[in-house]
Amino acid sequence: MNDDRSGKPSGMRRGLTSYGDARFSLFLRKAFIKGAGLTDDALDRAVIGIADTGSGFNPCHGNMPALVEAVSRGVLLAGGLPVRFPTISLHESFANPTSMYLRNLMSIDTEEMIRAQPMDAVVLIGGCDKTVPAQLMGAASADVPAIQLVTGSMLTGSHRGTRVGACTDCRRYWARHRAGEVDEEEISQVNEQLVPSVGTCSVMGTASTMACVVEALGMGLPGSASAPAVTAQRVRVAERSGAAAVALARSGITPSRILTAGAFENALRVLLAIGGSTNAILHLTAIAGRVGIALDLARLDAMCADTPVLVDLKPSGEHYMEDFDRAGGMPALLRELKPLLDLSTLTVTGATLGEEIDRSGPGFPQEVIRPLARPIYPQGGIAVLRGNLAPRGAIVKQSAATAKLLEHEGRAVVFDGLADLAQRIDDDALDVNADDILVLQNIGPIGAPGMPEAGMLPIPRKLARAGVRDMVRISDGRMSGTASGTIVLHVTPEAAIGGPLAYVRSGDRIRISVTRRELSLLVGDDEIARRAREQPLRVPDAPRGYRKLFVEHVTQADQGVDFDFLRLGPR
Ligand code: FES
């Protein structure tokens, strides 16, 4: 239990409980932990916390016991003392109303547990969409040396000879089921095959995107993003992460030294090059906000112009995460992107990103990660739109859209919320045709609340049955990273607080032009102002508790949907 080189208390001496007598506090702490069978020799080592997010409600973290064991082994081999502790765990399909509503709560839990408990470094084990952002947000705020370890992707399954995986194929088969092409028996067979193992979704959805982004930021070990959850390689990555955490504790490199403006630029480059999830923009903005860095949508859009999509994974391409791993994973991608990256940024290994890329050696011929000269898509996957419908921006994942719909003008068919959508979307009497633009209001950060992934509105059943597979859809909500279509998301400011989206009416005309980065409501300013005067706001009821905290303090999409009081002022 020696103090560190700076003279600050380390190991079990850190952050003593307040009893008014520091020596008694340490005496009591040692007495209790010895009750768990630990010796003075163990208690004299660097303490490495292991954030365990295993939960029976989170199959994406189903390999957590094996990972905790392997991290612990790595810590012990490197001379540290591993101490596991639980935090909130979030799974996409087991969080009501939506996991995004709870991300900030998990980040607070993570931050405060890192800060409250005596650890010289922490290994954060997460995987499912919101868990890694929440852990990085918490770690950034606590600013204790931290390494992110992801649980790894699930395997793919097979349905009648076709390879399938969650959750791009979940949506594809469900759309065909709605259209009457896949019957009840077949859809239940598909259901058995989509998730063949524990681990995170097997396409370039939000979880896989964040796993890649972790490496680009420098917060995870090189090559740690892509090994599937059930492989020996994933367990070895965990052991190495444990050992690296001991070295990190000794070096004292904290997240604030790693999470620099250059690191976030690298992360955005990677996000664009992998055709990654639109959700990652919100998460990166929130993480950056915790260290006082403002991520600028205009900068993201400018980077889009000279960052091609290189990774051929669903939903933008064809392959799955296991293929990305076999093709060399993030080291192979970073090698290709090297001319576009800031190579001076620091990583958890203590080396720079440039040094780690050089260490990763040469690549080999493969087709999943393309060279810069032969991209999948010439521009980055995500474009930022602005106009009188989205004064503070909206985004569209152009790499997963229908090309001809990216330049489109059409008649609005408006739904004023999720209940209205559920009630009318499949009504045969709905006045809608394939060239119309579907608009969903009031699913923003405050409106729903929690900004659910409902932005990929279903194609109205009567059009789906007629063979329509895509339409322009616009909302202030999010969509799953595994989804595809011509979907305009994150319209800011949102409808519930009086953003212009609130005043769109069925029959209005809307123009989208990705070439011009435009999203316009073709209605005069006077008419929009008149509607705004007459129409009350739809802020939801939030009488008490976490819901009240959320509605009163959540920020808009351009600030990462974090709580205002958790963000740090500019660095
Ligand atoms: Fe957990 Fe997709 S539901 S990663």
Short mmCIF file of C-alpha atoms in Angstrom, two decimals, residues 68-453:
data_model
loop_
_atom_site.label_atom_id
_atom_site.label_comp_id
_atom_site.label_asym_id
_atom_site.label_seq_id
_atom_site.Cartn_x
_atom_site.Cartn_y
_atom_site.Cartn_z
CA VAL A 68 -13.35 -11.17 -15.53
CA GLU A 69 -11.32 -14.30 -14.77
CA ALA A 70 -8.89 -13.59 -17.61
CA VAL A 71 -8.48 -9.90 -16.71
CA SER A 72 -7.83 -10.94 -13.10
CA ARG A 73 -5.20 -13.42 -14.26
CA GLY A 74 -3.50 -10.72 -16.32
CA VAL A 75 -3.50 -8.34 -13.34
CA LEU A 76 -2.00 -10.99 -11.03
CA LEU A 77 0.65 -11.99 -13.58
CA ALA A 78 1.71 -8.34 -13.79
CA GLY A 79 1.89 -7.97 -10.01
CA GLY A 80 -1.37 -6.16 -9.29
CA LEU A 81 -4.42 -6.97 -7.20
CA PRO A 82 -7.64 -7.41 -9.23
CA VAL A 83 -10.87 -6.33 -7.55
CA ARG A 84 -14.14 -6.92 -9.39
CA PHE A 85 -17.08 -4.59 -8.82
CA PRO A 86 -20.55 -4.46 -10.41
CA THR A 87 -22.21 -1.58 -12.18
CA ILE A 88 -25.44 -1.14 -14.10
CA SER A 89 -25.65 -3.22 -17.26
CA LEU A 90 -27.82 -2.25 -20.26
CA HIS A 91 -29.05 -4.44 -23.09
CA GLU A 92 -30.83 -2.92 -26.06
CA SER A 93 -33.84 -5.20 -25.91
CA PHE A 94 -34.24 -5.25 -22.14
CA ALA A 95 -34.37 -1.53 -21.40
CA ASN A 96 -37.68 0.28 -21.28
CA PRO A 97 -38.40 2.79 -22.71
CA THR A 98 -35.01 2.69 -24.45
CA SER A 99 -31.42 2.04 -23.42
CA MET A 100 -30.45 5.62 -24.32
CA TYR A 101 -32.67 6.84 -21.49
CA LEU A 102 -30.40 4.93 -19.09
CA ARG A 103 -26.95 5.52 -20.65
CA ASN A 104 -26.29 8.64 -18.58
CA LEU A 105 -27.40 6.85 -15.40
CA MET A 106 -24.89 4.06 -16.12
CA SER A 107 -22.20 6.65 -16.77
CA ILE A 108 -22.89 8.29 -13.40
CA ASP A 109 -22.77 4.88 -11.71
CA THR A 110 -19.47 4.06 -13.43
CA GLU A 111 -17.90 7.44 -12.66
CA GLU A 112 -18.88 7.47 -9.03
CA MET A 113 -17.91 3.83 -8.37
CA ILE A 114 -14.48 4.41 -9.94
CA ARG A 115 -14.08 7.52 -7.81
CA ALA A 116 -15.51 6.11 -4.58
CA GLN A 117 -13.55 2.86 -4.46
CA PRO A 118 -9.78 2.55 -4.10
CA MET A 119 -8.36 1.61 -7.51
CA ASP A 120 -5.15 2.70 -9.22
CA ALA A 121 -6.54 1.76 -12.63
CA VAL A 122 -9.70 0.20 -13.93
CA VAL A 123 -10.58 -2.26 -16.68
CA LEU A 124 -14.05 -1.45 -17.98
CA ILE A 125 -15.77 -4.45 -19.53
CA GLY A 126 -18.71 -3.55 -21.72
CA GLY A 127 -20.08 -4.36 -25.12
CA CYS A 128 -23.78 -3.83 -25.78
CA ASP A 129 -24.51 -0.50 -27.46
CA LYS A 130 -24.83 1.95 -24.56
CA THR A 131 -22.47 0.26 -22.12
CA VAL A 132 -19.16 1.23 -23.73
CA PRO A 133 -20.18 4.90 -24.18
CA ALA A 134 -21.43 5.01 -20.59
CA GLN A 135 -18.17 3.51 -19.32
CA LEU A 136 -16.01 5.89 -21.37
CA MET A 137 -18.09 8.88 -20.25
CA GLY A 138 -17.74 7.79 -16.62
CA ALA A 139 -14.01 7.06 -16.95
CA ALA A 140 -13.38 10.39 -18.66
CA SER A 141 -15.04 12.23 -15.79
CA ALA A 142 -13.42 10.16 -13.01
CA ASP A 143 -10.04 10.50 -14.79
CA VAL A 144 -8.48 7.44 -13.17
CA PRO A 145 -6.25 5.36 -15.53
CA ALA A 146 -8.66 3.18 -17.50
CA ILE A 147 -8.66 0.54 -20.23
CA GLN A 148 -11.78 -0.41 -22.16
CA LEU A 149 -12.30 -4.09 -22.93
CA VAL A 150 -15.23 -5.09 -25.14
CA THR A 151 -17.03 -8.40 -24.79
CA GLY A 152 -16.68 -9.16 -28.53
CA SER A 153 -19.19 -9.92 -31.24
CA MET A 154 -21.50 -12.92 -31.46
CA LEU A 155 -21.15 -15.58 -34.15
CA THR A 156 -23.35 -15.70 -37.25
CA GLY A 157 -26.08 -18.27 -37.87
CA SER A 158 -27.55 -19.90 -40.96
CA HIS A 159 -31.13 -19.95 -42.23
CA ARG A 160 -31.92 -22.27 -45.13
CA GLY A 161 -28.39 -21.89 -46.45
CA THR A 162 -28.21 -18.10 -45.97
CA ARG A 163 -25.80 -16.67 -43.42
CA VAL A 164 -27.65 -14.47 -40.91
CA GLY A 165 -26.70 -12.28 -37.97
CA ALA A 166 -28.16 -9.74 -35.59
CA CYS A 167 -29.51 -7.42 -36.29
CA THR A 168 -29.44 -6.25 -39.90
CA ASP A 169 -30.94 -9.59 -40.88
CA CYS A 170 -33.50 -9.32 -38.03
CA ARG A 171 -34.84 -6.20 -39.70
CA ARG A 172 -34.55 -7.58 -43.25
CA TYR A 173 -36.55 -10.72 -42.46
CA TRP A 174 -39.07 -8.79 -40.36
CA ALA A 175 -39.67 -6.37 -43.26
CA ARG A 176 -40.26 -9.40 -45.55
CA HIS A 177 -42.61 -10.89 -42.94
CA ARG A 178 -44.60 -7.62 -42.82
CA ALA A 179 -44.75 -7.66 -46.61
CA GLY A 180 -46.26 -11.19 -46.51
CA GLU A 181 -43.20 -12.86 -48.12
CA VAL A 182 -42.10 -14.79 -45.01
CA ASP A 183 -44.74 -16.79 -43.12
CA GLU A 184 -45.10 -17.40 -39.36
CA GLU A 185 -43.25 -20.71 -39.44
CA GLU A 186 -40.26 -19.33 -41.31
CA ILE A 187 -39.98 -16.16 -39.21
CA SER A 188 -39.84 -18.31 -36.08
CA GLN A 189 -37.07 -20.41 -37.66
CA VAL A 190 -35.17 -17.21 -38.44
CA ASN A 191 -35.63 -16.14 -34.82
CA GLU A 192 -33.65 -19.25 -33.71
CA GLN A 193 -30.68 -18.42 -35.92
CA LEU A 194 -30.12 -14.68 -35.60
CA VAL A 195 -28.22 -14.82 -32.30
CA PRO A 196 -26.27 -18.10 -32.25
CA SER A 197 -24.01 -17.20 -29.31
CA VAL A 198 -23.37 -14.67 -26.58
CA GLY A 199 -21.65 -11.44 -27.63
CA THR A 200 -22.62 -8.23 -29.34
CA CYS A 201 -24.44 -7.85 -32.66
CA SER A 202 -22.42 -9.35 -35.50
CA VAL A 203 -22.69 -6.47 -37.99
CA MET A 204 -21.25 -2.93 -37.91
CA GLY A 205 -23.99 -1.76 -35.54
CA THR A 206 -23.41 0.53 -32.59
CA ALA A 207 -21.61 -2.05 -30.44
CA SER A 208 -19.12 -2.99 -33.17
CA THR A 209 -18.73 0.68 -34.11
CA MET A 210 -17.92 1.63 -30.52
CA ALA A 211 -15.49 -1.29 -30.24
CA CYS A 212 -13.59 0.10 -33.25
CA VAL A 213 -13.85 3.66 -31.96
CA VAL A 214 -12.33 2.57 -28.62
CA GLU A 215 -9.15 1.52 -30.45
CA ALA A 216 -9.09 4.68 -32.54
CA LEU A 217 -9.39 6.79 -29.38
CA GLY A 218 -6.50 4.90 -27.82
CA MET A 219 -8.61 3.65 -24.90
CA GLY A 220 -8.36 -0.09 -25.73
CA LEU A 221 -5.43 -2.34 -26.56
CA PRO A 222 -4.41 -2.45 -30.24
CA GLY A 223 -6.24 -5.26 -31.99
CA SER A 224 -8.77 -5.63 -29.18
CA ALA A 225 -11.96 -4.61 -31.05
CA SER A 226 -12.93 -7.53 -33.20
CA ALA A 227 -12.22 -10.97 -31.72
CA PRO A 228 -15.61 -12.68 -31.31
CA ALA A 229 -16.93 -13.18 -27.79
CA VAL A 230 -16.59 -16.97 -27.71
CA THR A 231 -13.02 -17.25 -29.04
CA ALA A 232 -9.76 -17.95 -27.22
CA GLN A 233 -8.46 -14.72 -28.73
CA ARG A 234 -11.10 -12.73 -26.85
CA VAL A 235 -9.95 -14.32 -23.58
CA ARG A 236 -6.31 -13.59 -24.37
CA VAL A 237 -7.22 -9.94 -25.11
CA ALA A 238 -8.81 -9.84 -21.66
CA GLU A 239 -5.69 -11.25 -19.99
CA ARG A 240 -3.51 -8.74 -21.81
CA SER A 241 -5.86 -5.90 -20.82
CA GLY A 242 -5.45 -6.88 -17.17
CA ALA A 243 -1.66 -6.85 -17.44
CA ALA A 244 -1.73 -3.55 -19.34
CA ALA A 245 -3.87 -1.99 -16.61
CA VAL A 246 -1.10 -2.63 -14.07
CA ALA A 247 1.41 -0.90 -16.34
CA LEU A 248 -1.07 1.94 -16.83
CA ALA A 249 -1.48 2.33 -13.08
CA ARG A 250 2.31 2.63 -12.79
CA SER A 251 2.59 5.14 -15.64
CA GLY A 252 -0.33 7.18 -14.30
CA ILE A 253 -1.66 7.95 -17.80
CA THR A 254 -5.24 9.12 -17.28
CA PRO A 255 -8.10 9.32 -19.81
CA SER A 256 -7.77 13.10 -20.05
CA ARG A 257 -4.29 12.64 -21.57
CA ILE A 258 -5.60 10.14 -24.11
CA LEU A 259 -8.94 11.74 -24.98
CA THR A 260 -7.59 14.76 -26.87
CA ALA A 261 -9.04 16.63 -29.86
CA GLY A 262 -6.73 14.57 -32.10
CA ALA A 263 -8.03 11.32 -30.63
CA PHE A 264 -11.63 12.33 -31.34
CA GLU A 265 -10.73 13.27 -34.92
CA ASN A 266 -9.20 9.81 -35.33
CA ALA A 267 -12.37 8.27 -33.91
CA LEU A 268 -14.56 10.22 -36.35
CA ARG A 269 -12.32 9.14 -39.26
CA VAL A 270 -12.75 5.53 -38.24
CA LEU A 271 -16.50 5.97 -37.76
CA LEU A 272 -16.77 7.24 -41.34
CA ALA A 273 -14.44 4.62 -42.81
CA ILE A 274 -16.27 1.68 -41.25
CA GLY A 275 -19.72 2.95 -42.34
CA GLY A 276 -20.40 2.95 -38.61
CA SER A 277 -23.49 3.61 -36.55
CA THR A 278 -25.02 7.08 -36.43
CA ASN A 279 -25.40 6.55 -32.67
CA ALA A 280 -21.63 6.81 -32.30
CA ILE A 281 -21.82 10.51 -33.18
CA LEU A 282 -23.97 11.10 -30.10
CA HIS A 283 -21.72 8.96 -27.93
CA LEU A 284 -18.48 10.55 -29.11
CA THR A 285 -19.98 14.00 -28.60
CA ALA A 286 -20.97 13.05 -25.06
CA ILE A 287 -17.56 11.54 -24.22
CA ALA A 288 -15.80 14.60 -25.65
CA GLY A 289 -18.10 16.84 -23.63
CA ARG A 290 -16.86 15.15 -20.47
CA VAL A 291 -13.31 16.38 -21.16
CA GLY A 292 -14.34 19.83 -22.37
CA ILE A 293 -14.02 19.18 -26.10
CA ALA A 294 -16.83 20.32 -28.42
CA LEU A 295 -17.29 17.97 -31.37
CA ASP A 296 -18.41 19.92 -34.37
CA LEU A 297 -20.88 18.40 -36.86
CA ALA A 298 -19.49 20.72 -39.55
CA ARG A 299 -16.04 19.20 -39.01
CA LEU A 300 -17.50 15.69 -39.25
CA ASP A 301 -19.14 16.62 -42.52
CA ALA A 302 -15.91 18.08 -43.88
CA MET A 303 -14.06 14.87 -42.95
CA CYS A 304 -16.78 12.90 -44.73
CA ALA A 305 -15.66 14.38 -48.06
CA ASP A 306 -12.17 12.86 -47.88
CA THR A 307 -12.78 9.71 -45.81
CA PRO A 308 -14.05 6.81 -47.90
CA VAL A 309 -15.85 3.76 -46.52
CA LEU A 310 -13.26 0.97 -46.51
CA VAL A 311 -14.92 -1.77 -44.45
CA ASP A 312 -17.38 -4.04 -46.24
CA LEU A 313 -19.68 -4.96 -43.35
CA LYS A 314 -23.45 -4.95 -43.03
CA PRO A 315 -25.52 -2.81 -42.94
CA SER A 316 -23.51 -0.75 -45.48
CA GLY A 317 -21.80 -3.79 -47.06
CA GLU A 318 -21.85 -7.59 -47.03
CA HIS A 319 -19.74 -9.12 -44.28
CA TYR A 320 -19.86 -9.67 -40.50
CA MET A 321 -17.54 -8.86 -37.58
CA GLU A 322 -15.90 -12.30 -37.62
CA ASP A 323 -14.84 -11.57 -41.20
CA PHE A 324 -13.48 -8.18 -40.17
CA ASP A 325 -11.48 -9.92 -37.45
CA ARG A 326 -10.06 -12.52 -39.86
CA ALA A 327 -9.13 -9.71 -42.26
CA GLY A 328 -6.90 -8.14 -39.63
CA GLY A 329 -9.38 -6.02 -37.66
CA MET A 330 -8.58 -2.50 -36.55
CA PRO A 331 -4.78 -2.69 -37.04
CA ALA A 332 -5.41 -3.42 -40.73
CA LEU A 333 -7.92 -0.58 -41.05
CA LEU A 334 -5.73 1.94 -39.20
CA ARG A 335 -2.83 1.00 -41.48
CA GLU A 336 -4.95 1.92 -44.50
CA LEU A 337 -6.18 5.13 -42.90
CA LYS A 338 -2.73 6.19 -41.71
CA PRO A 339 -2.40 9.18 -44.08
CA LEU A 340 -5.63 10.62 -42.64
CA LEU A 341 -4.91 10.09 -38.93
CA ASP A 342 -3.26 12.11 -36.18
CA LEU A 343 -0.45 9.66 -35.37
CA SER A 344 0.79 11.56 -32.33
CA THR A 345 -2.13 10.69 -30.05
CA LEU A 346 -1.39 8.66 -26.93
CA THR A 347 -2.86 5.20 -26.26
CA VAL A 348 -3.30 3.11 -23.12
CA THR A 349 -0.09 1.24 -23.94
CA GLY A 350 1.92 4.43 -23.44
CA ALA A 351 2.86 4.40 -27.14
CA THR A 352 1.37 6.71 -29.75
CA LEU A 353 -1.21 5.54 -32.28
CA GLY A 354 1.44 5.91 -35.00
CA GLU A 355 3.87 3.69 -33.10
CA GLU A 356 1.17 1.07 -32.58
CA ILE A 357 0.29 1.10 -36.29
CA ASP A 358 3.97 0.57 -37.15
CA ARG A 359 4.20 -2.28 -34.65
CA SER A 360 1.23 -4.06 -36.21
CA GLY A 361 3.32 -5.00 -39.26
CA PRO A 362 2.25 -5.51 -42.87
CA GLY A 363 -1.18 -6.68 -43.95
CA PHE A 364 -2.18 -9.51 -46.30
CA PRO A 365 -4.53 -9.82 -49.28
CA GLN A 366 -8.21 -9.87 -48.28
CA GLU A 367 -11.48 -8.28 -49.42
CA VAL A 368 -13.17 -7.05 -46.24
CA ILE A 369 -10.94 -4.04 -45.50
CA ARG A 370 -10.24 -2.23 -48.75
CA PRO A 371 -7.25 0.01 -49.55
CA LEU A 372 -7.81 3.76 -49.75
CA ALA A 373 -7.47 3.57 -53.52
CA ARG A 374 -10.32 1.05 -53.88
CA PRO A 375 -13.06 2.02 -51.38
CA ILE A 376 -16.51 0.51 -50.94
CA TYR A 377 -18.04 3.98 -51.02
CA PRO A 378 -16.11 7.10 -52.10
CA GLN A 379 -17.22 9.31 -49.21
CA GLY A 380 -17.72 8.72 -45.50
CA GLY A 381 -20.85 6.88 -44.48
CA ILE A 382 -22.57 9.78 -42.71
CA ALA A 383 -23.60 13.21 -44.03
CA VAL A 384 -24.76 16.20 -41.98
CA LEU A 385 -27.81 18.08 -43.25
CA ARG A 386 -29.03 21.55 -42.32
CA GLY A 387 -31.88 23.82 -43.32
CA ASN A 388 -35.01 25.39 -41.90
CA LEU A 389 -36.17 21.94 -40.77
CA ALA A 390 -32.95 21.26 -38.82
CA PRO A 391 -31.22 24.55 -37.90
CA ARG A 392 -28.74 22.74 -35.61
CA GLY A 393 -28.29 19.78 -37.89
CA ALA A 394 -29.57 16.33 -38.79
CA ILE A 395 -27.73 13.31 -40.11
CA VAL A 396 -28.25 10.65 -42.73
CA LYS A 397 -26.29 7.43 -43.18
CA GLN A 398 -25.80 7.74 -46.91
CA SER A 399 -23.82 4.51 -47.20
CA ALA A 400 -26.87 2.53 -46.09
CA ALA A 401 -29.45 4.57 -48.07
CA THR A 402 -31.07 4.24 -51.49
CA ALA A 403 -28.95 6.45 -53.77
CA LYS A 404 -31.82 8.01 -55.73
CA LEU A 405 -33.65 9.03 -52.55
CA LEU A 406 -30.70 11.09 -51.36
CA GLU A 407 -31.89 13.83 -53.74
CA HIS A 408 -35.65 13.92 -53.28
CA GLU A 409 -38.65 16.20 -52.84
CA GLY A 410 -41.93 14.81 -51.58
CA ARG A 411 -45.15 15.28 -49.67
CA ALA A 412 -44.97 14.88 -45.90
CA VAL A 413 -47.02 12.21 -44.14
CA VAL A 414 -46.76 13.17 -40.47
CA PHE A 415 -47.10 11.13 -37.27
CA ASP A 416 -47.05 13.16 -34.05
CA GLY A 417 -45.53 10.45 -31.87
CA LEU A 418 -45.05 6.73 -31.37
CA ALA A 419 -48.68 6.09 -30.41
CA ASP A 420 -49.95 7.83 -33.52
CA LEU A 421 -47.47 5.87 -35.64
CA ALA A 422 -48.56 2.54 -34.16
CA GLN A 423 -52.20 3.40 -34.69
CA ARG A 424 -52.09 4.52 -38.33
CA ILE A 425 -49.01 3.23 -40.16
CA ASP A 426 -50.67 -0.02 -41.29
CA ASP A 427 -54.14 1.40 -41.85
CA ASP A 428 -55.14 0.68 -45.45
CA ALA A 429 -56.93 4.05 -45.44
CA LEU A 430 -53.68 5.95 -44.77
CA ASP A 431 -53.13 8.49 -47.55
CA VAL A 432 -49.56 7.60 -48.52
CA ASN A 433 -47.60 6.62 -51.59
CA ALA A 434 -44.04 5.58 -52.30
CA ASP A 435 -42.77 9.08 -53.16
CA ASP A 436 -44.01 10.59 -49.90
CA ILE A 437 -41.74 11.43 -46.97
CA LEU A 438 -42.66 9.89 -43.63
CA VAL A 439 -42.17 12.28 -40.69
CA LEU A 440 -42.19 11.20 -37.05
CA GLN A 441 -42.27 13.93 -34.38
CA ASN A 442 -41.62 13.87 -30.64
CA ILE A 443 -39.09 11.04 -30.36
CA GLY A 444 -36.15 13.29 -29.45
CA PRO A 445 -34.13 13.32 -26.22
CA ILE A 446 -36.94 14.97 -24.24
CA GLY A 447 -39.94 14.09 -26.39
CA ALA A 448 -40.10 10.33 -25.96
CA PRO A 449 -38.16 10.73 -23.56
CA GLY A 450 -34.80 9.08 -24.24
CA MET A 451 -34.57 9.39 -28.04
CA PRO A 452 -35.60 5.84 -28.93
CA GLU A 453 -34.36 3.97 -32.00
#
